[in-house]
mmCIF file of N, CA and C in Angstrom:
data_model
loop_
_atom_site.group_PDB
_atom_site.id
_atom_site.type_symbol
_atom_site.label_atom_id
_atom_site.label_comp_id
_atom_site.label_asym_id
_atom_site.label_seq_id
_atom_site.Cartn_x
_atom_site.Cartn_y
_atom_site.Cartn_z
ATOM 1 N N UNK G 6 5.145 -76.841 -11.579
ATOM 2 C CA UNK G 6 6.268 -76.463 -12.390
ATOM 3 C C UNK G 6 5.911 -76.443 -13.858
ATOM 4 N N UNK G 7 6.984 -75.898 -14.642
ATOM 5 C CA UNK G 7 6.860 -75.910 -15.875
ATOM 6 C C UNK G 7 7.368 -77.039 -16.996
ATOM 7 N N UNK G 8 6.673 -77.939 -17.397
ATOM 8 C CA UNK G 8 7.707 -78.857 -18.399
ATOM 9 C C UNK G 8 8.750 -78.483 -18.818
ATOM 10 N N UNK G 9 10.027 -78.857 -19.335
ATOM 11 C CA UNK G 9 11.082 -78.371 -19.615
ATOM 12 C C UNK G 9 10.914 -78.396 -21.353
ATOM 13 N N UNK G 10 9.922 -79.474 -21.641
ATOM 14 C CA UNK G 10 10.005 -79.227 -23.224
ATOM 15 C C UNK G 10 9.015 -78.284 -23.587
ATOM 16 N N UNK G 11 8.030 -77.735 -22.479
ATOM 17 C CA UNK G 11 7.363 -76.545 -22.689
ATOM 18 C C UNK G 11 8.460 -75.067 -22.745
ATOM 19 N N UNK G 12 9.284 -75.172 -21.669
ATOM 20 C CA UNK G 12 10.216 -74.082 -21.825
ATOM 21 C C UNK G 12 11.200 -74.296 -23.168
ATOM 22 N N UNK G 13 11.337 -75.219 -23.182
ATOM 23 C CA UNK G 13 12.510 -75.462 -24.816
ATOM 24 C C UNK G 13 11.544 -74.455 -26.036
ATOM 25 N N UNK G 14 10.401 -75.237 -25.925
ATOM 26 C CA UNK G 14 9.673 -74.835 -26.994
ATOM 27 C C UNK G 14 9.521 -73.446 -27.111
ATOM 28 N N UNK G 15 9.330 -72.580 -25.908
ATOM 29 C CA UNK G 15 9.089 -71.000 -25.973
ATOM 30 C C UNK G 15 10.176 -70.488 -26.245
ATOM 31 N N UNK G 16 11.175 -71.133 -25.902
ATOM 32 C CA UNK G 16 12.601 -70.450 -25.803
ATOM 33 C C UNK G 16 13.389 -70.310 -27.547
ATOM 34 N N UNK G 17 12.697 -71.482 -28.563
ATOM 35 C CA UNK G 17 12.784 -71.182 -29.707
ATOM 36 C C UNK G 17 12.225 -69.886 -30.713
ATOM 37 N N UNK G 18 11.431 -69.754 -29.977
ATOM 38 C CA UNK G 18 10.798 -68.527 -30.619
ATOM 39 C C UNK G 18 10.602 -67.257 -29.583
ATOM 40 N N UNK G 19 11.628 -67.161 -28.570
ATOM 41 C CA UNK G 19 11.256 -65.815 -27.413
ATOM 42 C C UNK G 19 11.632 -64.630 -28.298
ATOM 43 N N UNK G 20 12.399 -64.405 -29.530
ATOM 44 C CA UNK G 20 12.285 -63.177 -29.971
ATOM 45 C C UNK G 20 13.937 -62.439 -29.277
ATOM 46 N N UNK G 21 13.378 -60.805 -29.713
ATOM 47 C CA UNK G 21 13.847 -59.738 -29.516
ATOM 48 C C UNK G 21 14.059 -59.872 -28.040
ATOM 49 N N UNK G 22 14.775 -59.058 -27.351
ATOM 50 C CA UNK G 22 15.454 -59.379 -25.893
ATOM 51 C C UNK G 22 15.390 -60.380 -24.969
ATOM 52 N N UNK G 23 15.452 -61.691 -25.721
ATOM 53 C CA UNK G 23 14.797 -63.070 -25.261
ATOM 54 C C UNK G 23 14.355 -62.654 -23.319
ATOM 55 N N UNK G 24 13.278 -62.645 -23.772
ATOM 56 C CA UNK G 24 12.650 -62.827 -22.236
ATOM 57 C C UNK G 24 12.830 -63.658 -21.165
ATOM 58 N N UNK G 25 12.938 -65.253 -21.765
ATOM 59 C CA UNK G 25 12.824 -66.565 -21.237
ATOM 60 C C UNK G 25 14.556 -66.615 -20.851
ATOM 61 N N UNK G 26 15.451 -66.333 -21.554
ATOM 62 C CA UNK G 26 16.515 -66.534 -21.333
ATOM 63 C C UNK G 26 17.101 -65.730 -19.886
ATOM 64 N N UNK G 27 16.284 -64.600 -20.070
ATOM 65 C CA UNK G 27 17.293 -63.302 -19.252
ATOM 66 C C UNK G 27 16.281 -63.306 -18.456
ATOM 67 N N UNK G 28 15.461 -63.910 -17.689
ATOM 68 C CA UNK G 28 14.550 -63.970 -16.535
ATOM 69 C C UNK G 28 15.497 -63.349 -15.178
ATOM 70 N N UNK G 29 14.732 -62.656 -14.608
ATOM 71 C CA UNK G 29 15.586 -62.030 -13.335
ATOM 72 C C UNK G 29 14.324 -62.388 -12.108
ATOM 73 N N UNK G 30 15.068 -62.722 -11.303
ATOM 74 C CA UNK G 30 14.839 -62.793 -9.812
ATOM 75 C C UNK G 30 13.853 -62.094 -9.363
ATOM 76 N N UNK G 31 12.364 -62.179 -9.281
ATOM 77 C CA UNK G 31 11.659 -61.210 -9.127
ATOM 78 C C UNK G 31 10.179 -60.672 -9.883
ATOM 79 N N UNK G 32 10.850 -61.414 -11.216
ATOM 80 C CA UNK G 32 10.038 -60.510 -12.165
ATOM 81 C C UNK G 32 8.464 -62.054 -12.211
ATOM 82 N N UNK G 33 7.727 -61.069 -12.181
ATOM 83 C CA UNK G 33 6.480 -61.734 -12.424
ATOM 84 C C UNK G 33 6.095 -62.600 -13.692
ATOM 85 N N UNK G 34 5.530 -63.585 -13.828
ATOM 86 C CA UNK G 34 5.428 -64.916 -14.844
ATOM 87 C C UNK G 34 4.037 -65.395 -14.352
ATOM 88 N N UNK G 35 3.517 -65.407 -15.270
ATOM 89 C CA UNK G 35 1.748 -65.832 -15.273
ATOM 90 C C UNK G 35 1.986 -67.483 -15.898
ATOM 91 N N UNK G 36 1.537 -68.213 -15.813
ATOM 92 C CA UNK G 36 0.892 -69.634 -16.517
ATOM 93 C C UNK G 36 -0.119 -70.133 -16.685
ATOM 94 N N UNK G 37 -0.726 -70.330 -17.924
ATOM 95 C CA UNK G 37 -2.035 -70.659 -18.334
ATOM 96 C C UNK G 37 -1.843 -72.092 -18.439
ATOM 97 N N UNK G 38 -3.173 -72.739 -17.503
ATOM 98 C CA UNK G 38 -2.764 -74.305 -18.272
ATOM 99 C C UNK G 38 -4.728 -74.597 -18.041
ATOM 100 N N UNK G 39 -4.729 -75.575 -19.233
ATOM 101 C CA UNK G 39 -5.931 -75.964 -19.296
ATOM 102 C C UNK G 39 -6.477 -76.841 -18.044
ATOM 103 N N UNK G 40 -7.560 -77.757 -18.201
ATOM 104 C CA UNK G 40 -8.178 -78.266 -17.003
ATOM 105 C C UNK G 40 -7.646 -79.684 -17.290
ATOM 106 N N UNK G 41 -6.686 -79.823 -18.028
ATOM 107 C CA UNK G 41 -5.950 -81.053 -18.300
ATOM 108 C C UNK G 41 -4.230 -81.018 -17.322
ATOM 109 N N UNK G 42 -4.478 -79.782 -17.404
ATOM 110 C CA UNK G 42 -2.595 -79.309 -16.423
ATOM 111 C C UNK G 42 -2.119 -78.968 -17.591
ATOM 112 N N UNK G 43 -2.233 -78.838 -19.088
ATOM 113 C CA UNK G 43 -1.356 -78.889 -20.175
ATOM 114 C C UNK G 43 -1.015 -77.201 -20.139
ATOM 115 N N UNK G 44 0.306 -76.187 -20.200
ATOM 116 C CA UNK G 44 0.359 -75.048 -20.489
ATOM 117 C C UNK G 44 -0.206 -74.664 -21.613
ATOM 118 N N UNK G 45 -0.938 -73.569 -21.937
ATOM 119 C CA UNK G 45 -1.584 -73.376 -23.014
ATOM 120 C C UNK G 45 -1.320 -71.755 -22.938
ATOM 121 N N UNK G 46 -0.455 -71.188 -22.376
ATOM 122 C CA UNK G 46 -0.148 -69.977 -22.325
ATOM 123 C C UNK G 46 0.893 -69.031 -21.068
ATOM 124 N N UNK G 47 2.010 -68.567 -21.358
ATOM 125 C CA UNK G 47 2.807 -68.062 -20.397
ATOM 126 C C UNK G 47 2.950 -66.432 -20.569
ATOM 127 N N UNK G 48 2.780 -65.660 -19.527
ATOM 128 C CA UNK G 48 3.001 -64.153 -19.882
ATOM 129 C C UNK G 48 4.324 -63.914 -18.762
ATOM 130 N N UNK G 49 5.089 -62.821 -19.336
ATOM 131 C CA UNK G 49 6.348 -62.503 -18.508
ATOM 132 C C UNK G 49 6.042 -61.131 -18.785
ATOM 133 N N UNK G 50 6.105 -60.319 -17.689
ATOM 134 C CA UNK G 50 5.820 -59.083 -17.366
ATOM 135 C C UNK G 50 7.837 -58.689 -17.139
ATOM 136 N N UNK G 51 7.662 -57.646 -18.293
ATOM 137 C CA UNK G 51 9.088 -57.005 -18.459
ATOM 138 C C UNK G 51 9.722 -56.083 -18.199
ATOM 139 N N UNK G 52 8.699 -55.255 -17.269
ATOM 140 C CA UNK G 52 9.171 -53.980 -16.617
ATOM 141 C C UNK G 52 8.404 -52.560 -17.624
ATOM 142 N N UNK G 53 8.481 -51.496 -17.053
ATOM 143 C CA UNK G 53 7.827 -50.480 -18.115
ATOM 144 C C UNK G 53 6.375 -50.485 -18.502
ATOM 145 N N UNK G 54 5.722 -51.299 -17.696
ATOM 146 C CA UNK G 54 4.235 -51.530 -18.322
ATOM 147 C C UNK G 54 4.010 -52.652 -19.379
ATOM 148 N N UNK G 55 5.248 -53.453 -19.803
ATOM 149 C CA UNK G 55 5.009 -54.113 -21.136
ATOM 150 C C UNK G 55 5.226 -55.524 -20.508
ATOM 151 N N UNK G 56 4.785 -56.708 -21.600
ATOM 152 C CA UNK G 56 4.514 -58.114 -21.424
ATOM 153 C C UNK G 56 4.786 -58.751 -22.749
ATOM 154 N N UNK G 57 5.153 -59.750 -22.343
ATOM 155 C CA UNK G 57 5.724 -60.641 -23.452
ATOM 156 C C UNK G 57 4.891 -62.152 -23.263
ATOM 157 N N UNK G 58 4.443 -62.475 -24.160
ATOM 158 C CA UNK G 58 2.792 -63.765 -23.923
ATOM 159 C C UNK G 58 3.588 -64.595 -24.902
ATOM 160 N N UNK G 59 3.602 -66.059 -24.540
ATOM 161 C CA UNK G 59 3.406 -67.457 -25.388
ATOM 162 C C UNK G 59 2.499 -67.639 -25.370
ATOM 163 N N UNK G 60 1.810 -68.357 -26.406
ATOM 164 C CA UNK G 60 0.540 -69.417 -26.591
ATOM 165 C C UNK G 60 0.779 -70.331 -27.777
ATOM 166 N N UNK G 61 0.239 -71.636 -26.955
ATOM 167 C CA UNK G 61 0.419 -72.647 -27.404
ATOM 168 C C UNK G 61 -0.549 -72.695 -28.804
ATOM 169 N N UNK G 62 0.470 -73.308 -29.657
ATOM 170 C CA UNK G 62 -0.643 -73.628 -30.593
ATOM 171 C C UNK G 62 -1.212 -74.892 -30.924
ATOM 172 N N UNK G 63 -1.954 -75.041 -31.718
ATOM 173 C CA UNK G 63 -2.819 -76.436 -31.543
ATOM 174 C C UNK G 63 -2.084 -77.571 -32.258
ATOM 175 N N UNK G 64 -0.427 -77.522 -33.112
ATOM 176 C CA UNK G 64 -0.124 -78.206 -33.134
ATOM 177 C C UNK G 64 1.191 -79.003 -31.818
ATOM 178 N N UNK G 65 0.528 -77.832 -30.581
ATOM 179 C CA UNK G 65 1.478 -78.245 -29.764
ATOM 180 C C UNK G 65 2.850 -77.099 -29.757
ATOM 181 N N UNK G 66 3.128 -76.702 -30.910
ATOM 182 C CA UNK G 66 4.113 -75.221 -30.581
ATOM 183 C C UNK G 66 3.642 -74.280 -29.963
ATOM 184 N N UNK G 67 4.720 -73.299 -29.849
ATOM 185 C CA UNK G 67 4.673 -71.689 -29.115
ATOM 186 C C UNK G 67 4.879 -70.821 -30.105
ATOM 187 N N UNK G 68 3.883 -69.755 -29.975
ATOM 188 C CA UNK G 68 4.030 -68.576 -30.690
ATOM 189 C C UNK G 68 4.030 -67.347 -29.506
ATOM 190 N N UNK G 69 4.924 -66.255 -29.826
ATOM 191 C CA UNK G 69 5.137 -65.232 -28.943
ATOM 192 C C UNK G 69 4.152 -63.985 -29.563
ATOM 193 N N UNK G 70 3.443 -64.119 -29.129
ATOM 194 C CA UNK G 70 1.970 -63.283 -29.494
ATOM 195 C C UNK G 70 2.330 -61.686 -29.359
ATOM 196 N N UNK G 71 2.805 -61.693 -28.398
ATOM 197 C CA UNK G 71 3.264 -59.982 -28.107
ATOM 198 C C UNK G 71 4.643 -59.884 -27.221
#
């Protein structure tokens, strides 16, 4: 699963048609986590060919990369 303060954290910065919020039934979600288990990156595939990526940054926040 996903930490919940990992999802808090992306969910502050999901942007333009918040991705994280409006998740539908179906739709594909990648998770990057290091060899520690820590997430260090989430992609949500949005339909149309396009993707929406978190990555963690090294102070521990999320930035929505694309």
């Amino acid at each position: 699963g996903l930490p919940a303060t990992d999802v808090y954290a992306m969910a502050q910065v999901e942007g333009a048609g918040k991705p994280l919020s409006n998740l539908q039934n179906g739709q594909m979600v990648k998770i990057r986590q290091n060899a520690s288990g820590v997430v260090t990156g989430l992609t949500i595939d949005t339909g149309n060919n396009q993707q929406v990526l978190f990555t963690r940054q090294p102070d521990g926040s999320f930035i929505r990369a694309r």
